[in-house]
Tab-separated table of C-alpha atoms in Angstrom:
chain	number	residue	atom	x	y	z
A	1	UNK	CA	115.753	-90.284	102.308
A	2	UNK	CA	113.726	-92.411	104.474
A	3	UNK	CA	113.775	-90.863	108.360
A	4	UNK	CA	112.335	-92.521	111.483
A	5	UNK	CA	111.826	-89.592	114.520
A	6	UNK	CA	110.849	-90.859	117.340
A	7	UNK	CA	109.045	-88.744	120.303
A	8	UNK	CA	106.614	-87.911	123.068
A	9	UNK	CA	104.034	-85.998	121.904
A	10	UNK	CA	101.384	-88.357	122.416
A	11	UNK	CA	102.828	-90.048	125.852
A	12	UNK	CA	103.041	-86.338	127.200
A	13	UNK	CA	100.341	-83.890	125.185
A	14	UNK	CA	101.925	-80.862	126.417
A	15	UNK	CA	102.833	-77.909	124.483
A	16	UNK	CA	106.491	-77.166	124.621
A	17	UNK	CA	106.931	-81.120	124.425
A	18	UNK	CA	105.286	-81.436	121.527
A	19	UNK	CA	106.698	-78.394	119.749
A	20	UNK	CA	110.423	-80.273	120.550
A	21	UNK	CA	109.620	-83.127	118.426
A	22	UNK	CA	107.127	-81.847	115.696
A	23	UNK	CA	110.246	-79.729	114.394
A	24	UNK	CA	112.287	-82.872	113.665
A	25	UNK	CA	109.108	-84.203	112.425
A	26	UNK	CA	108.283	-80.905	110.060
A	27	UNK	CA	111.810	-79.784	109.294
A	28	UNK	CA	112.629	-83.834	107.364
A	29	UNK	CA	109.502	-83.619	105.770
A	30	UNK	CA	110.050	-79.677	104.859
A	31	UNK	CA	113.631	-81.335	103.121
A	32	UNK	CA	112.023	-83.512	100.904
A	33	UNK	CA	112.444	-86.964	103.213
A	34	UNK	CA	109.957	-89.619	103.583
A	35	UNK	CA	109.269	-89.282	107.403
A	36	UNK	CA	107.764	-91.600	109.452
A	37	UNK	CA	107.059	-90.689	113.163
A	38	UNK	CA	107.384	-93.646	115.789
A	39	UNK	CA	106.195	-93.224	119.128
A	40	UNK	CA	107.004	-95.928	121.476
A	41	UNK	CA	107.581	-95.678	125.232
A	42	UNK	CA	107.126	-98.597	126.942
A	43	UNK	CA	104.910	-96.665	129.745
A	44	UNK	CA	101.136	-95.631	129.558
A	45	UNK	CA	100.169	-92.112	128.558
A	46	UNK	CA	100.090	-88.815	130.557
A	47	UNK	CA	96.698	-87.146	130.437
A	48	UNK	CA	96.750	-83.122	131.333
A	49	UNK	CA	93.197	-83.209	132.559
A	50	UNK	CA	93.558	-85.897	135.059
A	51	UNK	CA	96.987	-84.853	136.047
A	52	UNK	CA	97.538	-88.498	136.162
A	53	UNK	CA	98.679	-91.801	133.855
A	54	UNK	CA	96.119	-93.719	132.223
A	55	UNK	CA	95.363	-96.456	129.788
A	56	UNK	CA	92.590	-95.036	127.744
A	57	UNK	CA	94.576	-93.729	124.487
A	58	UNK	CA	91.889	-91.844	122.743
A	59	UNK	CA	92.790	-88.232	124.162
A	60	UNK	CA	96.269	-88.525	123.677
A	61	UNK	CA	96.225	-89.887	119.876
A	62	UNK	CA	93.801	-87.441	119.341
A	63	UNK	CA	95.846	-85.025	120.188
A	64	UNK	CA	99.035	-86.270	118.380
A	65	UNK	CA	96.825	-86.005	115.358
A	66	UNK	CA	95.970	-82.529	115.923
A	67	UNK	CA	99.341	-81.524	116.624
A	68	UNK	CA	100.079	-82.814	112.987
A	69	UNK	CA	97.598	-80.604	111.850
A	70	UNK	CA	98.301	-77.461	113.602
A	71	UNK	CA	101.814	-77.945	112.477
A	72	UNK	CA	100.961	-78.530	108.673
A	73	UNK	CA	102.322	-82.212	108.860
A	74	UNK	CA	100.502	-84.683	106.946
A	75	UNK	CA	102.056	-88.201	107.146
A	76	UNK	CA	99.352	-90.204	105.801
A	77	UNK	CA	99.612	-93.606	107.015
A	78	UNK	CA	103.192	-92.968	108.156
A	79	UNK	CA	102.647	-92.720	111.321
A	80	UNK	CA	102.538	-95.200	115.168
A	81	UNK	CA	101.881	-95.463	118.372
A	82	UNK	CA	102.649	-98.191	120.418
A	83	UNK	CA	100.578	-98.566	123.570
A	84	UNK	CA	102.013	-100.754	126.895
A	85	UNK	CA	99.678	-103.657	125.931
A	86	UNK	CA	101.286	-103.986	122.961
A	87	UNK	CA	98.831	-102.763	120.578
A	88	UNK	CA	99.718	-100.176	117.344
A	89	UNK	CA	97.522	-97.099	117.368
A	90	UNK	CA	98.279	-95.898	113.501
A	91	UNK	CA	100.390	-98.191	111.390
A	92	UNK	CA	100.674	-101.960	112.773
A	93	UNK	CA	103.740	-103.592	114.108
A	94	UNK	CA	104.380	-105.113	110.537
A	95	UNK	CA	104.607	-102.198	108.650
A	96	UNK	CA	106.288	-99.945	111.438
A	97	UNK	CA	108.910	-102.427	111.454
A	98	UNK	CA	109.201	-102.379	107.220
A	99	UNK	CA	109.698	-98.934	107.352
A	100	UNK	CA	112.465	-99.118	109.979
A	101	UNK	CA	114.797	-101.805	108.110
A	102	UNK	CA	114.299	-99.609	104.852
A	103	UNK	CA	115.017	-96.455	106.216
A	104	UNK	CA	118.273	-94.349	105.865
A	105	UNK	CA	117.530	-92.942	109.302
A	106	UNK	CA	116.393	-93.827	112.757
A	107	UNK	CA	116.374	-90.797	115.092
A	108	UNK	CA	116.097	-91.786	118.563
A	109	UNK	CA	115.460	-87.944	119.767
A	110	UNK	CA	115.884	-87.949	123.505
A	111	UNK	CA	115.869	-92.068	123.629
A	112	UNK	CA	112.292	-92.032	123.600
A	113	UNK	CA	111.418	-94.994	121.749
A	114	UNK	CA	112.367	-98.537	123.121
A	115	UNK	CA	114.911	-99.572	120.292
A	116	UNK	CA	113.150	-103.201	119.897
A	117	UNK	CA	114.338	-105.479	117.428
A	118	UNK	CA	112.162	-104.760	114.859
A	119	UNK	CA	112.662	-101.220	114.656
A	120	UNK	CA	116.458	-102.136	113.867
A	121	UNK	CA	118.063	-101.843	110.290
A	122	UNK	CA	118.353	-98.706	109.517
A	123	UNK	CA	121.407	-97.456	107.836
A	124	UNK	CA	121.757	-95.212	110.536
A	125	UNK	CA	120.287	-95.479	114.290
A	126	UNK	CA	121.093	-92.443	116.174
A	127	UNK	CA	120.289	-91.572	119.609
A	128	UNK	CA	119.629	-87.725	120.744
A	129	UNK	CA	120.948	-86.887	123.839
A	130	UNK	CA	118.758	-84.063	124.965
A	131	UNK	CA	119.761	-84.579	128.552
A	132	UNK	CA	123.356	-84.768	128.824
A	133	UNK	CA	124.893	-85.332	132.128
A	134	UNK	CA	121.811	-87.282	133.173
A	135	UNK	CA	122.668	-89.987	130.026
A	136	UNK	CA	126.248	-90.046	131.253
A	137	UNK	CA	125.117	-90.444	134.664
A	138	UNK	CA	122.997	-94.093	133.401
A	139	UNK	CA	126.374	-94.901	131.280
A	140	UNK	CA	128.673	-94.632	134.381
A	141	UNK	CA	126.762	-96.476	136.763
A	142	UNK	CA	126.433	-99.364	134.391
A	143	UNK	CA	130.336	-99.240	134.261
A	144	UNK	CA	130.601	-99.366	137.935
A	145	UNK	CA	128.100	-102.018	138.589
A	146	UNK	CA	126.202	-99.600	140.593
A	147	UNK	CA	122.396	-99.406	138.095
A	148	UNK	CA	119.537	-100.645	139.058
A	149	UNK	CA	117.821	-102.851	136.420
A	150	UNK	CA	115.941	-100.360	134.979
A	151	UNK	CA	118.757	-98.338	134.171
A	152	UNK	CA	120.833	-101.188	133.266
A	153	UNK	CA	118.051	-101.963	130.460
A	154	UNK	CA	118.037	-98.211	129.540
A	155	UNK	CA	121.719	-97.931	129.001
A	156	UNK	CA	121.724	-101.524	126.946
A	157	UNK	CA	119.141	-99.607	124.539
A	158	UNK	CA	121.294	-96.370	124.395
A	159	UNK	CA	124.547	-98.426	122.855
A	160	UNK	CA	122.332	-100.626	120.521
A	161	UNK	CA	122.338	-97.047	118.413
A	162	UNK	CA	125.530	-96.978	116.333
A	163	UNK	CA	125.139	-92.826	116.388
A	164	UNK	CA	125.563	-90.465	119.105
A	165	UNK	CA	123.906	-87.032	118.896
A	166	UNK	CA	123.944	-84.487	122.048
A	167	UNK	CA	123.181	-80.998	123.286
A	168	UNK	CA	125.916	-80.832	125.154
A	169	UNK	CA	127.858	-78.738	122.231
A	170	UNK	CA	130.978	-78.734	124.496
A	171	UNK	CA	131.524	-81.960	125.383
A	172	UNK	CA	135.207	-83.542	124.434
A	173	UNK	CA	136.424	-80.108	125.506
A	174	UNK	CA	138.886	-79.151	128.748
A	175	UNK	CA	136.174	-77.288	130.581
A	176	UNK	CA	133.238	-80.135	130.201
A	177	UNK	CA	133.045	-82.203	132.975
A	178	UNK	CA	130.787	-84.637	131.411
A	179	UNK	CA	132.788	-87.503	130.318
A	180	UNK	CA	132.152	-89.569	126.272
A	181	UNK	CA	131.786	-92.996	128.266
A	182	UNK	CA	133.436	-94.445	125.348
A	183	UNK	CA	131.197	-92.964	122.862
A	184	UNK	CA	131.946	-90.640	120.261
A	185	UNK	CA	129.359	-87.892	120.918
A	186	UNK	CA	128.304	-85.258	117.691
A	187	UNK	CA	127.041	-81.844	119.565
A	188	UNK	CA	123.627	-80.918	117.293
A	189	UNK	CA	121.161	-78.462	118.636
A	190	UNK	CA	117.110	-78.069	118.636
A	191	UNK	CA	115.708	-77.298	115.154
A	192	UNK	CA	112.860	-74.501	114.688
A	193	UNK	CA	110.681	-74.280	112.204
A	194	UNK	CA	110.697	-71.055	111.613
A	195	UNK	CA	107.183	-70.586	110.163
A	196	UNK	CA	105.846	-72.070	113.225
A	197	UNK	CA	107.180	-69.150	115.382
A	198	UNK	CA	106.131	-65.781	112.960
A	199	UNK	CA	107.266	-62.420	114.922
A	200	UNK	CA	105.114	-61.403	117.443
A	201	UNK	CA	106.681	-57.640	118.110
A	202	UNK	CA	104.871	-55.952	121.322
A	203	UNK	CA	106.942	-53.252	122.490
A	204	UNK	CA	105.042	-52.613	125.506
A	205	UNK	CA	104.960	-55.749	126.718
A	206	UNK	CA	106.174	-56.064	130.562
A	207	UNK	CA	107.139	-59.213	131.441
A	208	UNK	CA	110.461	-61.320	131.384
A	209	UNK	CA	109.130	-64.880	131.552
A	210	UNK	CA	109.211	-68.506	131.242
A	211	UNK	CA	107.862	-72.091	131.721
A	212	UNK	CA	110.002	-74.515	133.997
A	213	UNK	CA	109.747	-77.036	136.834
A	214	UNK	CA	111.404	-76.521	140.076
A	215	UNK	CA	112.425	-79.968	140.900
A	216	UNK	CA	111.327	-83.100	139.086
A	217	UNK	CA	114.077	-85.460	138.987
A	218	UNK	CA	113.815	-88.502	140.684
A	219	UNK	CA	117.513	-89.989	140.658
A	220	UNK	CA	120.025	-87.242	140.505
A	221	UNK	CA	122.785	-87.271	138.141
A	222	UNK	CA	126.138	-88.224	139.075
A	223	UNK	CA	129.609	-88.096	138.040
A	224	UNK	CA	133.217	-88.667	139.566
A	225	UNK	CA	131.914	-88.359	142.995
A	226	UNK	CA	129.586	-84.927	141.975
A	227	UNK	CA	125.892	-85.148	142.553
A	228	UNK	CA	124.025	-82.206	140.299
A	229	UNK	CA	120.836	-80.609	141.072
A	230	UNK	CA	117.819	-79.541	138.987
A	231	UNK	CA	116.701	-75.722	138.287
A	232	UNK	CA	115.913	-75.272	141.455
A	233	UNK	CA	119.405	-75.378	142.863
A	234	UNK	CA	120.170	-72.594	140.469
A	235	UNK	CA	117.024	-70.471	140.890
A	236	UNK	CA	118.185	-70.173	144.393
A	237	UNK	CA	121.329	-68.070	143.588
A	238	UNK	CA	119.320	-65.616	142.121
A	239	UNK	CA	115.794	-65.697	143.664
A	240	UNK	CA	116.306	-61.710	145.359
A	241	UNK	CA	116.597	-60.317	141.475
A	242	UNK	CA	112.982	-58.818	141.177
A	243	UNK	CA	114.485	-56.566	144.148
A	244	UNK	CA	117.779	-55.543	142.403
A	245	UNK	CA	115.972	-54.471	138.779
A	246	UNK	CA	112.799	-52.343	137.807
A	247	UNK	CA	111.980	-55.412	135.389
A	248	UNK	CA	108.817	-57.505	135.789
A	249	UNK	CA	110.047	-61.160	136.433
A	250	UNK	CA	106.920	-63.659	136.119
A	251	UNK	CA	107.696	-67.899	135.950
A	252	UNK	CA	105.100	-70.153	134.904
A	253	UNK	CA	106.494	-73.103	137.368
A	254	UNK	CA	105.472	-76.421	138.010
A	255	UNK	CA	106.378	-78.476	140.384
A	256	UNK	CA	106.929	-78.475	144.264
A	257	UNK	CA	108.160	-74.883	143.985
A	258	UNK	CA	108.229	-72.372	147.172
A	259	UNK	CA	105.644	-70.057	145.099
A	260	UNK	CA	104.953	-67.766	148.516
A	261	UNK	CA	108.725	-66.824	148.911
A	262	UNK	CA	108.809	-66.673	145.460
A	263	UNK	CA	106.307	-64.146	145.652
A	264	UNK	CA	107.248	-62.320	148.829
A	265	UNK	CA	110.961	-61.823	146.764
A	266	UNK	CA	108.602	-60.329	143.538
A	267	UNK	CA	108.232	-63.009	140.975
A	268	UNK	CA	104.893	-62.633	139.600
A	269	UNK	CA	103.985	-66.993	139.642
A	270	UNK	CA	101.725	-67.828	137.503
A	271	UNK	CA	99.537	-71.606	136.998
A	272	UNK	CA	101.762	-73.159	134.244
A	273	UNK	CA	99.008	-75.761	133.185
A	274	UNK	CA	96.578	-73.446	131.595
A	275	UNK	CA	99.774	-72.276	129.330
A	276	UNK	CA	101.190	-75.231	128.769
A	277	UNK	CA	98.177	-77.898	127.422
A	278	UNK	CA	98.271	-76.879	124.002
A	279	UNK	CA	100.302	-76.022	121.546
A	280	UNK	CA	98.688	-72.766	121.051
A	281	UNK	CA	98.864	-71.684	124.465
A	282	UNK	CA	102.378	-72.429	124.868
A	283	UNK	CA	103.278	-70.068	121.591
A	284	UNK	CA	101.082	-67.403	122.953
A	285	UNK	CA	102.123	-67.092	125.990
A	286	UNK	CA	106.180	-66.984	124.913
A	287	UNK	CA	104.893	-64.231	122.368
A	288	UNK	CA	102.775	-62.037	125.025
A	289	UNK	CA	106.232	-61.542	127.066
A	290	UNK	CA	109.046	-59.542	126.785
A	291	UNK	CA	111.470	-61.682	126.230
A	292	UNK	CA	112.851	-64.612	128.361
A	293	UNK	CA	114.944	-64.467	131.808
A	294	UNK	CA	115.837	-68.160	132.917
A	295	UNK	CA	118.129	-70.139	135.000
A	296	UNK	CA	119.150	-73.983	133.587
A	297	UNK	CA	119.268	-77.354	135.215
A	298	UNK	CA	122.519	-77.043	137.691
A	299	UNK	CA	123.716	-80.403	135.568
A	300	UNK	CA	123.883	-78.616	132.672
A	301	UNK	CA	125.603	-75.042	134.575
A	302	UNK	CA	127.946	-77.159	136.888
A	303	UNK	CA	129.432	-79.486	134.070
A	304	UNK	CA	129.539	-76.825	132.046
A	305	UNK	CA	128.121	-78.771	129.016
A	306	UNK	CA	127.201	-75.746	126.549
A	307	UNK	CA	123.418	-77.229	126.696
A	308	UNK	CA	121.145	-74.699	124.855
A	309	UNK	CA	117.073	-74.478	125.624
A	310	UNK	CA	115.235	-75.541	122.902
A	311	UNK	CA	112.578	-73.311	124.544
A	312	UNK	CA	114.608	-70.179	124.390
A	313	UNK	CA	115.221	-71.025	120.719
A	314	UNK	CA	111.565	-70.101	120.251
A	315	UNK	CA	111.420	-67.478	122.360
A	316	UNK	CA	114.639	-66.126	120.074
A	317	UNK	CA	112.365	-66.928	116.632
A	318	UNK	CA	109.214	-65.297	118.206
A	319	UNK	CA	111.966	-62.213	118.100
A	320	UNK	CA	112.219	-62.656	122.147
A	321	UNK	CA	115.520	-61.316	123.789
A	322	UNK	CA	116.757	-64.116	125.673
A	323	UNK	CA	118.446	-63.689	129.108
A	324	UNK	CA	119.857	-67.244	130.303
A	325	UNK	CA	121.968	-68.466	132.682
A	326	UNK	CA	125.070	-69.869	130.545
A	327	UNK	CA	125.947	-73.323	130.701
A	328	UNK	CA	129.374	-72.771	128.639
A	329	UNK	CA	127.408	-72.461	125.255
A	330	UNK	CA	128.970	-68.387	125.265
A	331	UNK	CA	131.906	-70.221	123.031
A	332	UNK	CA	129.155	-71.481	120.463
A	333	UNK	CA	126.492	-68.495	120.312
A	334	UNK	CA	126.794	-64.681	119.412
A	335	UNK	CA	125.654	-62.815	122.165
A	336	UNK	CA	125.448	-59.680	123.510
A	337	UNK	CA	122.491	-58.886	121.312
A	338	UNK	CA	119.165	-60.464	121.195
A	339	UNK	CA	120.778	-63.366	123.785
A	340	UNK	CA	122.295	-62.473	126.991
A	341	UNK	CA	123.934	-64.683	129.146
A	342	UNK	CA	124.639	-64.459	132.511
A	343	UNK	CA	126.209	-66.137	135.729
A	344	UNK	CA	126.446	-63.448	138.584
A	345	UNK	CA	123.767	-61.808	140.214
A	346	UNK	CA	125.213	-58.496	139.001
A	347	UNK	CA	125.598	-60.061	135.121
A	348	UNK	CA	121.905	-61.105	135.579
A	349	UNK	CA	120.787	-57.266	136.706
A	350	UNK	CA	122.902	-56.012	133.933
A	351	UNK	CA	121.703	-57.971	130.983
A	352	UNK	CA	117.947	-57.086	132.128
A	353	UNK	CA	118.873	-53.318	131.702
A	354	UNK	CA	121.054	-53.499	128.693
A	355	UNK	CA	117.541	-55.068	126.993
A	356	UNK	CA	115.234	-52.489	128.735
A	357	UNK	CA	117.648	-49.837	127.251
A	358	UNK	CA	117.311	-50.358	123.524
A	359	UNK	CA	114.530	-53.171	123.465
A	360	UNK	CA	113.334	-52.974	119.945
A	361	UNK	CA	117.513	-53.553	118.567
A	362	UNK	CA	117.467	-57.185	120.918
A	363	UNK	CA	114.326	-57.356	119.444
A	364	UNK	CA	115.833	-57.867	116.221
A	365	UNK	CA	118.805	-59.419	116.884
A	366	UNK	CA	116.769	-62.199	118.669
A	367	UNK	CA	115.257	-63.209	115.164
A	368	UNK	CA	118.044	-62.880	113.293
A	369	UNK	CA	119.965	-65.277	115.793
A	370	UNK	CA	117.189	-67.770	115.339
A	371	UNK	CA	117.554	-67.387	111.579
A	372	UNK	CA	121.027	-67.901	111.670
A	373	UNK	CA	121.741	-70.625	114.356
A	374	UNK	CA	118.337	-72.642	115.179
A	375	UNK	CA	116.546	-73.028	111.325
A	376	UNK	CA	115.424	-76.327	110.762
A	377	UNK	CA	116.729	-76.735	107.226
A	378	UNK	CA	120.072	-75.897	108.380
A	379	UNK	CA	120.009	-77.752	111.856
A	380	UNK	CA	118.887	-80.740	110.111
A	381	UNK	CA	120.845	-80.835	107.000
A	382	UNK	CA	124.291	-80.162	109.276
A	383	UNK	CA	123.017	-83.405	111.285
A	384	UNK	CA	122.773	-85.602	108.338
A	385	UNK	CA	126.098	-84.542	107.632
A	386	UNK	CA	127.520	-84.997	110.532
A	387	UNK	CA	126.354	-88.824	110.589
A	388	UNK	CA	127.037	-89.421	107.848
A	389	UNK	CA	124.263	-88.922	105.304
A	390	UNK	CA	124.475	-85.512	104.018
């Protein structure tokens, strides 16, 4: 088949972004599809360096063209990015826009790509909701003639799809509090390559990590009268755990984050930016740690949406234990072994020891979960199916 993915990688060169969208990328093209990757934004690119926007390109498609490489993608000629000024860095507009009425498959992951006229025709246009509750959030307000323009335009883009994909894996059910909007919404989940992610087994390796942002929302989601918070609202509940375990806590955190309390509680914080500009670095530092101890977005906890990280889903195939706050996605994942999920204090505490106490077994178990519930080939060929096209 013919596959459009859409994504980020040049607009933000960071490593766990671009990791996100090179699997959908790698894991078509590792299928046998004809995959064309479509990067169009409407906003000028991010550059790590400057810690600022700009409008000189040449870092950031440099970089999306090393990511290819790194990753073992080669597209050819199949292959755009569309700057604010209009101009196609790659493929031009005319034969972006042949590719996209030919093509089985437009995947809209995250609603990254301004759906534009010419982009239409596919015999599928799907949008990836890899923010749900925030989506919803844009959907109501439309509905009750309380959006502002710009989310008014962003909404009009995200029914133009005729295919809805989301994380939310337990939306449509009793305990979700995260309504369809009128849409029928397919749960899917983040693919990983697992060849990207090889085994990195250090059994003396001390810390529980990971990479987040305290607070970087803007507008706040909300729905039937509930505001939801960010990660910080949730790290909160548990910021005195590095005093109730012997485990070494350390978060790589960006973001307006309180890193001297943090400290004075015992979280080892650490710069995020030197492990988070490349691809490599990102990898590394997941496979340097022990495994993963996080909290999620209070959106995702609160409406209990089943959400999984698609960064814990590497830490998993690195053969990580995992140690996450659950959003409701207990009903959809084994765990217990190799992921732990928590949403006490004293759960947290627990699930910490029960790792420490037989570390190389979680080990395991964390790669053979990945195996089982995050490889691309599988992820990808149940999506197809699900819309559709399998």
């Amino acid at each position: 088949m013919k596959i459009v993915v859409t994504g980020l990688i040049a607009t933000y060169p960071l490593g766990g972004v671009s990791w996100d969208y090179i699997a959908y990328v790698a894991g078509f093209a590792r299928l046998g599809h004809e995959v064309f990757y479509l990067e169009d934004t409407g906003n000028w690119f991010y550059d790590p360096r400057a810690q600022t926007f700009t409008d000189d390109v040449a870092f950031n498609i440099r970089y999306l063209g090393d990511a290819f490489a790194f990753a073992g993608i080669n597209l050819g000629n199949r292959w755009s990015v569309r700057s604010p000024d209009g101009v196609y860095h790659g493929a031009p507009q005319a034969e972006v826009e042949r590719f996209c009425r030919s093509a089985d498959l437009l995947l809209n992951v995250s609603g990254a790509c301004w759906l534009r006229d010419g982009y239409r025709g596919a015999r599928r246009t799907a949008y990836l909701d890899s923010d749900p509750c925030y989506s919803q959030s844009k959907l109501i307000a439309v509905e009750r003639g309380t959006a502002s323009d710009d989310v008014a335009y962003s909404v009009g883009l995200i029914r133009a799809h005729d295919c809805f994909l989301t994380f939310a894996e337990n939306i449509g059910q009793p305990a979700c509090r995260i309504p369809d909007c009128g849409l029928q919404w397919m749960p899917t989940r983040q693919p990983i390559v697992l060849e990207h992610w090889p085994v990195q087994r250090d059994l003396s390796a001390a810390a529980f990590t990971t990479v987040m942002s305290w607070k970087t929302d803007v507008t706040l989601p909300s729905i039937d009268g509930t505001t939801y918070g960010g990660k910080n609202v949730e790290f909160e509940k548990f910021i005195e755990l590095p005093r109730r375990t012997p485990a070494v806590l350390e978060i790589a955190v960006a973001g307006d984050a309180p890193r001297e309390r943090l400290r004075q509680w015992g979280w080892r914080v650490v710069d995020p930016q030197q492990y988070s500009n490349t691809m490599v670095a990102y990898r590394d530092y997941l496979g340097r740690s022990r495994g993963e101890w996080s909290v999620a977005k209070n959106a995702y906890v609160a409406s209990r949406s089943g959400w999984f990280s698609c960064r814990s889903a590497a830490y998993l195939a690195l053969g990580k234990p995992v140690i996450v706050e659950d959003t409701g996605f207990r009903a959809y994942y084994p765990t217990g072994s190799g992921l732990l999920a928590f949403s006490t204090m004293d759960e947290a505490v627990e699930a910490l020891a029960a790792v420490n106490r037989d570390y190389r077994r979680h080990c395991e178990a964390a790669r053979a979960l990945a195996e089982r519930e995050f490889a691309a080939d599988r992820v990808l060929t149940q999506l197809l199916q699900t819309i559709g096209l399998g």
